[in-house]
PDB file of C-alpha atoms in Angstrom:
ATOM      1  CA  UNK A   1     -65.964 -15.000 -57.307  1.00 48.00           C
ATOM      2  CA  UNK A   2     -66.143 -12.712 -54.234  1.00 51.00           C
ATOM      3  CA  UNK A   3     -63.130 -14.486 -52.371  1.00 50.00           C
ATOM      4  CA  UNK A   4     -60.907 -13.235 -55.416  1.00 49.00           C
ATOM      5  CA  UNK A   5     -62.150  -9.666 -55.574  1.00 50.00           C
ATOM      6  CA  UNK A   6     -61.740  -9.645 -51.889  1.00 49.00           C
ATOM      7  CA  UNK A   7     -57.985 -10.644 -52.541  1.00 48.00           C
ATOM      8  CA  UNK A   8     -57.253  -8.653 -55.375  1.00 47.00           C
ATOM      9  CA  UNK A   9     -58.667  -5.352 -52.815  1.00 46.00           C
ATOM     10  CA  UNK A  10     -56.405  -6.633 -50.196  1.00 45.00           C
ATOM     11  CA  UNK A  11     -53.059  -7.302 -52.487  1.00 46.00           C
ATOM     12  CA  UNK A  12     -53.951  -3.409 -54.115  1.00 46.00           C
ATOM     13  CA  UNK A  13     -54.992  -1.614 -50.877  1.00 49.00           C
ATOM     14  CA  UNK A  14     -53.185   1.550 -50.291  1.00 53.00           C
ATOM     15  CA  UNK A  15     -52.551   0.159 -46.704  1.00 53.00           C
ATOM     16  CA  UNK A  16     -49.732  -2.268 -48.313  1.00 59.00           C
ATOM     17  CA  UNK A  17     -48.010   0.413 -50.490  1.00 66.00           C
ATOM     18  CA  UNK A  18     -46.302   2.171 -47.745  1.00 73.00           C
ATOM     19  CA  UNK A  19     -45.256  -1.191 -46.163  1.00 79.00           C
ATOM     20  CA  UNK A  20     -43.828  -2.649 -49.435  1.00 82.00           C
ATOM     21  CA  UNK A  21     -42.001   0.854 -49.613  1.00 88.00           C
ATOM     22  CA  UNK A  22     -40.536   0.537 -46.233  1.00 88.00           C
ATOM     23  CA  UNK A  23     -39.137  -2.634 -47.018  1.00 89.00           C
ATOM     24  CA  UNK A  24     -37.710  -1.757 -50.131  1.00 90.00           C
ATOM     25  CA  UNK A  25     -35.846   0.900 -48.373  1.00 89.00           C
ATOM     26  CA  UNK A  26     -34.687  -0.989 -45.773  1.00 90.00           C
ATOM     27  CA  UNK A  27     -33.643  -3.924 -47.633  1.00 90.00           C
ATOM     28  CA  UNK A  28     -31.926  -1.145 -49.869  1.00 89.00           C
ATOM     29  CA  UNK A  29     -30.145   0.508 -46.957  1.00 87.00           C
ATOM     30  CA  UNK A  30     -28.929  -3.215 -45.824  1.00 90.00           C
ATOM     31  CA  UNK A  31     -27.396  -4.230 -49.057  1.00 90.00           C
ATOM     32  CA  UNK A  32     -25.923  -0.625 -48.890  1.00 85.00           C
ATOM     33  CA  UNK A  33     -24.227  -1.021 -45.200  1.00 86.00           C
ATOM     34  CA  UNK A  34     -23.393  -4.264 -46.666  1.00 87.00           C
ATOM     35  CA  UNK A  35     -21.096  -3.300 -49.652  1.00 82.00           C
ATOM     36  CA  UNK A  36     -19.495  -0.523 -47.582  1.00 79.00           C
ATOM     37  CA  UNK A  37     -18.618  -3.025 -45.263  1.00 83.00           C
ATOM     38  CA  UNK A  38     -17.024  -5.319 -47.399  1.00 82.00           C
ATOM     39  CA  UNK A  39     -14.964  -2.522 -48.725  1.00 75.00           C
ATOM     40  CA  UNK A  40     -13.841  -1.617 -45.507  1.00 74.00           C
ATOM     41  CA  UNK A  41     -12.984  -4.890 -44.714  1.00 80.00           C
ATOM     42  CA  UNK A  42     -10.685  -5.204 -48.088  1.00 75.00           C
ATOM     43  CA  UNK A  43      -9.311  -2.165 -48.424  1.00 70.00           C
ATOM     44  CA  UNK A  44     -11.571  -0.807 -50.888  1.00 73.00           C
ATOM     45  CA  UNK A  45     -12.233   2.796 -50.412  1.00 77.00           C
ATOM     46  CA  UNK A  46     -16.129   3.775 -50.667  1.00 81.00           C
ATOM     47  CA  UNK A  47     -16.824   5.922 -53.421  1.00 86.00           C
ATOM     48  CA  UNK A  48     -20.482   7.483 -52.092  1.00 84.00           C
ATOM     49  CA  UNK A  49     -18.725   8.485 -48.959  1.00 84.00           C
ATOM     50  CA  UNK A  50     -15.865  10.163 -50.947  1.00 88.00           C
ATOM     51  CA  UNK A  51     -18.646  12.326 -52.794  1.00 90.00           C
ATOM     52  CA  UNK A  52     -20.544  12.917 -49.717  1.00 90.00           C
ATOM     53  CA  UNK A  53     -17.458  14.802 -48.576  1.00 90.00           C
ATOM     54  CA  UNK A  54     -16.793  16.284 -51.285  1.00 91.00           C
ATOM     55  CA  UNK A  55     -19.976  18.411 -51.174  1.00 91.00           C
ATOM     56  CA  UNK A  56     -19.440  19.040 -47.746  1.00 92.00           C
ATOM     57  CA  UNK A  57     -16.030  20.202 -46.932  1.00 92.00           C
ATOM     58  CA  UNK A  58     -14.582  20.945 -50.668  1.00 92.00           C
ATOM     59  CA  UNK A  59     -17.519  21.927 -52.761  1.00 91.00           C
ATOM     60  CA  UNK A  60     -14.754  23.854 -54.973  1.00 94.00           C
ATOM     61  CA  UNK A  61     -13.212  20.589 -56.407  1.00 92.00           C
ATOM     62  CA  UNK A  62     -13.910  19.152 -59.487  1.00 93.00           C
ATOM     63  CA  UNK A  63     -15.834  15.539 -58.804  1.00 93.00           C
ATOM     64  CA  UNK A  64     -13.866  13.043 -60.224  1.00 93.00           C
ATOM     65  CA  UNK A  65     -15.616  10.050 -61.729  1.00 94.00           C
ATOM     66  CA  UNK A  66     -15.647   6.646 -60.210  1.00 91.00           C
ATOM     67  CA  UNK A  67     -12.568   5.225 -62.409  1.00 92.00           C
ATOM     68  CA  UNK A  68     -10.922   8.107 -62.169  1.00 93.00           C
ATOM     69  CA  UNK A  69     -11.433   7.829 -58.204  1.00 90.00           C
ATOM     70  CA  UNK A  70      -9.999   4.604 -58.184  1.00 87.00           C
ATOM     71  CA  UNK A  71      -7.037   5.575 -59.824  1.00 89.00           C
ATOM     72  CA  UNK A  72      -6.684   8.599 -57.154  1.00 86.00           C
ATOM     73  CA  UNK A  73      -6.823   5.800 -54.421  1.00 83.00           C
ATOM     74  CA  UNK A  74      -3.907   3.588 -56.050  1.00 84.00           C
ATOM     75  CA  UNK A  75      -1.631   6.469 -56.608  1.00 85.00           C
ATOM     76  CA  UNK A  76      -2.460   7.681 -52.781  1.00 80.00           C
ATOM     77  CA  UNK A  77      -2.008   4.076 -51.463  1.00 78.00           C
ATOM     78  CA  UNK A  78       0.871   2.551 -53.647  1.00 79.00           C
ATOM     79  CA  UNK A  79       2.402   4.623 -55.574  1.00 79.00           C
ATOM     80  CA  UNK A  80       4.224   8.139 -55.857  1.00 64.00           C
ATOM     81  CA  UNK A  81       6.530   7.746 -52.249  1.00 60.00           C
ATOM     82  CA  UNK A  82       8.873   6.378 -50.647  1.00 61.00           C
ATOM     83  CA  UNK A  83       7.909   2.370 -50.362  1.00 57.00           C
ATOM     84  CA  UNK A  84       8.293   0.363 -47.018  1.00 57.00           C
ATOM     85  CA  UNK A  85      10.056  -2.409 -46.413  1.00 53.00           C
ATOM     86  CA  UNK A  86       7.686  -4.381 -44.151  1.00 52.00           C
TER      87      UNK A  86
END
């Protein structure tokens, strides 16, 4: 039918590509905002941000993996001091 083939040239156009693209990345970039977020808002310390500054200010260090990250952040925040009482 010519109504379909008319669809199917609209649905593949390369007009739409770029569009579907840009939401992709912007939906991507909101979940991404989103997470960090809710790690700042828990505590949680943001792992892509660590690495980011890594490369920046200590390119010389070793990059520590994401568990091994965590662990950094518990021994920094709980443990290996003097604890307080309130």
């Amino acid at each position: 039918m010519p109504g379909d083939a008319g669809r199917a040239n609209l649905t593949s156009s390369p007009a739409n590509g770029p569009r579907t693209s840009r939401l992709a990345a912007c939906l991507a970039g909101l979940v991404r905002r989103g997470r960090r977020a809710l790690r700042g808002i828990t505590g949680m310390p943001d792992y892509e941000a660590y690495l980011e500054h890594l490369r920046c200010s200590h390119p010389e260090r070793p990059v520590p993996s994401p568990a091994e990250f965590f662990e950094l952040y518990l021994e920094s925040r709980y443990g290996g001091g003097t604890g307080r009482c309130c």
